[in-house]
């Protein structure tokens, strides 16, 4: 017993559950979109979009407040005098270096424990209130 292979038309009709060939004729053909020169000029390229984003970022970075390290140094000096009783330039420079490195408050407290003992927590809390870390 031999079986005849079904023709393509039969397969298509079975899948589509459709017996009419008219549907194939009714389908619209895709027409490529044609843009005028003005429309094409109005659309930005990827490079232009990236340049716009880069310009916005550089503007926002320039508008961010910058730390005034001279004022920060004066505030840290005052705080050191309050806690120790005298000016200690090496401690002031150490604290400023830690601030410039953006060290977390917990690490700053741990590094100041050797010098300030239990006052290190209070020192860092007051430093935070004086200078936004």
PDB file of C-alpha atoms in Angstrom:
ATOM      1  CA  UNK A   1       0.000   0.000   0.000  1.00  0.00           C
ATOM      2  CA  UNK A   2       1.440   3.354  -1.025  1.00  0.00           C
ATOM      3  CA  UNK A   3       0.455   6.752   0.149  1.00  0.00           C
ATOM      4  CA  UNK A   4       0.535   9.775  -2.070  1.00  0.00           C
ATOM      5  CA  UNK A   5       2.233  12.837  -0.595  1.00  0.00           C
ATOM      6  CA  UNK A   6      -0.285  15.594   0.034  1.00  0.00           C
ATOM      7  CA  UNK A   7       0.164  18.607  -2.177  1.00  0.00           C
ATOM      8  CA  UNK A   8       1.021  22.035  -0.743  1.00  0.00           C
ATOM      9  CA  UNK A   9      -2.407  23.397  -1.394  1.00  0.00           C
ATOM     10  CA  UNK A  10      -3.951  20.714   0.754  1.00  0.00           C
ATOM     11  CA  UNK A  11      -1.505  21.336   3.626  1.00  0.00           C
ATOM     12  CA  UNK A  12      -2.133  25.072   3.539  1.00  0.00           C
ATOM     13  CA  UNK A  13      -5.880  24.593   3.508  1.00  0.00           C
ATOM     14  CA  UNK A  14      -5.729  22.177   6.420  1.00  0.00           C
ATOM     15  CA  UNK A  15      -3.562  24.494   8.529  1.00  0.00           C
ATOM     16  CA  UNK A  16      -5.606  27.579   7.736  1.00  0.00           C
ATOM     17  CA  UNK A  17      -8.838  25.611   7.913  1.00  0.00           C
ATOM     18  CA  UNK A  18      -9.771  27.336   4.712  1.00  0.00           C
ATOM     19  CA  UNK A  19     -10.909  25.991   1.390  1.00  0.00           C
ATOM     20  CA  UNK A  20     -10.878  29.242  -0.562  1.00  0.00           C
ATOM     21  CA  UNK A  21      -7.957  30.414  -2.633  1.00  0.00           C
ATOM     22  CA  UNK A  22      -9.541  33.867  -2.754  1.00  0.00           C
ATOM     23  CA  UNK A  23      -7.951  34.836   0.601  1.00  0.00           C
ATOM     24  CA  UNK A  24      -4.544  34.643  -0.998  1.00  0.00           C
ATOM     25  CA  UNK A  25      -5.626  37.098  -3.652  1.00  0.00           C
ATOM     26  CA  UNK A  26      -7.230  39.472  -1.118  1.00  0.00           C
ATOM     27  CA  UNK A  27      -4.058  39.900   0.938  1.00  0.00           C
ATOM     28  CA  UNK A  28      -2.409  43.229   0.476  1.00  0.00           C
ATOM     29  CA  UNK A  29       1.172  43.399  -0.595  1.00  0.00           C
ATOM     30  CA  UNK A  30       3.600  45.286   1.614  1.00  0.00           C
ATOM     31  CA  UNK A  31       4.582  48.633   0.216  1.00  0.00           C
ATOM     32  CA  UNK A  32       7.890  50.140   1.347  1.00  0.00           C
ATOM     33  CA  UNK A  33       7.560  53.426   3.214  1.00  0.00           C
ATOM     34  CA  UNK A  34       8.893  56.425   1.418  1.00  0.00           C
ATOM     35  CA  UNK A  35       9.866  59.488   3.438  1.00  0.00           C
ATOM     36  CA  UNK A  36      10.388  62.941   2.056  1.00  0.00           C
ATOM     37  CA  UNK A  37      13.727  64.662   2.524  1.00  0.00           C
ATOM     38  CA  UNK A  38      12.192  66.912   5.183  1.00  0.00           C
ATOM     39  CA  UNK A  39      10.966  63.932   7.187  1.00  0.00           C
ATOM     40  CA  UNK A  40      14.326  62.221   6.937  1.00  0.00           C
ATOM     41  CA  UNK A  41      16.109  65.392   8.046  1.00  0.00           C
ATOM     42  CA  UNK A  42      13.803  65.681  11.066  1.00  0.00           C
ATOM     43  CA  UNK A  43      14.745  62.222  12.337  1.00  0.00           C
ATOM     44  CA  UNK A  44      17.889  62.196  14.482  1.00  0.00           C
ATOM     45  CA  UNK A  45      20.499  59.541  13.998  1.00  0.00           C
ATOM     46  CA  UNK A  46      21.759  57.443  16.874  1.00  0.00           C
ATOM     47  CA  UNK A  47      25.002  59.428  16.983  1.00  0.00           C
ATOM     48  CA  UNK A  48      23.082  62.699  17.263  1.00  0.00           C
ATOM     49  CA  UNK A  49      20.948  61.299  20.098  1.00  0.00           C
ATOM     50  CA  UNK A  50      24.069  60.136  21.942  1.00  0.00           C
ATOM     51  CA  UNK A  51      25.646  63.562  21.507  1.00  0.00           C
ATOM     52  CA  UNK A  52      22.519  65.188  22.979  1.00  0.00           C
ATOM     53  CA  UNK A  53      22.582  62.870  25.989  1.00  0.00           C
ATOM     54  CA  UNK A  54      26.298  63.496  26.528  1.00  0.00           C
ATOM     55  CA  UNK A  55      25.713  67.247  26.435  1.00  0.00           C
ATOM     56  CA  UNK A  56      22.925  66.962  29.019  1.00  0.00           C
ATOM     57  CA  UNK A  57      25.130  64.864  31.289  1.00  0.00           C
ATOM     58  CA  UNK A  58      28.017  67.307  31.104  1.00  0.00           C
ATOM     59  CA  UNK A  59      25.666  70.200  31.901  1.00  0.00           C
ATOM     60  CA  UNK A  60      24.213  68.392  34.919  1.00  0.00           C
ATOM     61  CA  UNK A  61      27.692  67.433  36.155  1.00  0.00           C
ATOM     62  CA  UNK A  62      28.771  71.062  35.921  1.00  0.00           C
ATOM     63  CA  UNK A  63      25.734  72.181  37.910  1.00  0.00           C
ATOM     64  CA  UNK A  64      26.380  69.731  40.778  1.00  0.00           C
ATOM     65  CA  UNK A  65      27.630  71.431  43.911  1.00  0.00           C
ATOM     66  CA  UNK A  66      31.350  71.025  44.382  1.00  0.00           C
ATOM     67  CA  UNK A  67      32.880  70.587  47.802  1.00  0.00           C
ATOM     68  CA  UNK A  68      34.701  73.636  49.073  1.00  0.00           C
ATOM     69  CA  UNK A  69      37.669  71.943  50.705  1.00  0.00           C
ATOM     70  CA  UNK A  70      38.920  75.169  52.303  1.00  0.00           C
ATOM     71  CA  UNK A  71      35.665  75.566  54.241  1.00  0.00           C
ATOM     72  CA  UNK A  72      35.609  71.854  55.001  1.00  0.00           C
ATOM     73  CA  UNK A  73      39.136  72.057  56.414  1.00  0.00           C
ATOM     74  CA  UNK A  74      38.148  74.946  58.714  1.00  0.00           C
ATOM     75  CA  UNK A  75      35.129  73.016  59.977  1.00  0.00           C
ATOM     76  CA  UNK A  76      37.176  69.870  60.609  1.00  0.00           C
ATOM     77  CA  UNK A  77      39.826  71.948  62.438  1.00  0.00           C
ATOM     78  CA  UNK A  78      37.117  73.441  64.685  1.00  0.00           C
ATOM     79  CA  UNK A  79      35.717  70.001  65.392  1.00  0.00           C
ATOM     80  CA  UNK A  80      39.147  68.575  66.238  1.00  0.00           C
ATOM     81  CA  UNK A  81      39.792  71.459  68.637  1.00  0.00           C
ATOM     82  CA  UNK A  82      36.406  70.815  70.275  1.00  0.00           C
ATOM     83  CA  UNK A  83      37.181  67.135  70.816  1.00  0.00           C
ATOM     84  CA  UNK A  84      40.909  67.157  71.568  1.00  0.00           C
ATOM     85  CA  UNK A  85      41.349  70.646  72.945  1.00  0.00           C
ATOM     86  CA  UNK A  86      44.121  71.665  70.559  1.00  0.00           C
ATOM     87  CA  UNK A  87      44.757  71.885  66.814  1.00  0.00           C
ATOM     88  CA  UNK A  88      46.122  68.658  65.376  1.00  0.00           C
ATOM     89  CA  UNK A  89      47.017  69.186  61.680  1.00  0.00           C
ATOM     90  CA  UNK A  90      47.811  65.516  60.984  1.00  0.00           C
ATOM     91  CA  UNK A  91      44.379  64.435  62.235  1.00  0.00           C
ATOM     92  CA  UNK A  92      42.678  67.185  60.209  1.00  0.00           C
ATOM     93  CA  UNK A  93      44.540  66.100  57.068  1.00  0.00           C
ATOM     94  CA  UNK A  94      43.689  62.453  57.724  1.00  0.00           C
ATOM     95  CA  UNK A  95      39.970  63.225  58.093  1.00  0.00           C
ATOM     96  CA  UNK A  96      39.999  65.383  54.946  1.00  0.00           C
ATOM     97  CA  UNK A  97      41.737  62.623  52.987  1.00  0.00           C
ATOM     98  CA  UNK A  98      39.067  60.165  54.119  1.00  0.00           C
ATOM     99  CA  UNK A  99      36.338  62.592  53.053  1.00  0.00           C
ATOM    100  CA  UNK A 100      37.940  63.072  49.647  1.00  0.00           C
ATOM    101  CA  UNK A 101      38.039  59.300  49.190  1.00  0.00           C
ATOM    102  CA  UNK A 102      34.319  59.139  50.099  1.00  0.00           C
ATOM    103  CA  UNK A 103      34.953  56.602  52.852  1.00  0.00           C
ATOM    104  CA  UNK A 104      31.811  55.341  54.563  1.00  0.00           C
ATOM    105  CA  UNK A 105      31.015  56.658  58.028  1.00  0.00           C
ATOM    106  CA  UNK A 106      31.503  53.244  59.630  1.00  0.00           C
ATOM    107  CA  UNK A 107      35.022  52.993  58.188  1.00  0.00           C
ATOM    108  CA  UNK A 108      35.786  56.550  59.286  1.00  0.00           C
ATOM    109  CA  UNK A 109      34.634  55.754  62.819  1.00  0.00           C
ATOM    110  CA  UNK A 110      36.762  52.605  62.869  1.00  0.00           C
ATOM    111  CA  UNK A 111      39.844  54.482  61.697  1.00  0.00           C
ATOM    112  CA  UNK A 112      39.337  57.257  64.281  1.00  0.00           C
ATOM    113  CA  UNK A 113      38.774  54.853  67.230  1.00  0.00           C
ATOM    114  CA  UNK A 114      42.546  54.650  67.845  1.00  0.00           C
ATOM    115  CA  UNK A 115      42.831  58.410  68.340  1.00  0.00           C
ATOM    116  CA  UNK A 116      39.443  59.409  69.738  1.00  0.00           C
ATOM    117  CA  UNK A 117      38.404  56.185  71.497  1.00  0.00           C
ATOM    118  CA  UNK A 118      34.679  56.250  72.304  1.00  0.00           C
ATOM    119  CA  UNK A 119      34.360  59.845  71.040  1.00  0.00           C
ATOM    120  CA  UNK A 120      34.862  58.667  67.446  1.00  0.00           C
ATOM    121  CA  UNK A 121      31.119  58.050  66.975  1.00  0.00           C
ATOM    122  CA  UNK A 122      30.184  61.513  68.220  1.00  0.00           C
ATOM    123  CA  UNK A 123      32.961  63.099  66.161  1.00  0.00           C
ATOM    124  CA  UNK A 124      31.699  61.524  62.934  1.00  0.00           C
ATOM    125  CA  UNK A 125      28.071  62.379  63.732  1.00  0.00           C
ATOM    126  CA  UNK A 126      28.982  66.030  64.273  1.00  0.00           C
ATOM    127  CA  UNK A 127      31.154  65.949  61.167  1.00  0.00           C
ATOM    128  CA  UNK A 128      28.172  64.657  59.179  1.00  0.00           C
ATOM    129  CA  UNK A 129      25.981  67.460  60.461  1.00  0.00           C
ATOM    130  CA  UNK A 130      28.633  70.048  59.552  1.00  0.00           C
ATOM    131  CA  UNK A 131      29.613  68.615  56.181  1.00  0.00           C
ATOM    132  CA  UNK A 132      27.337  66.588  53.969  1.00  0.00           C
ATOM    133  CA  UNK A 133      29.238  63.340  53.349  1.00  0.00           C
TER     134      UNK A 133
END
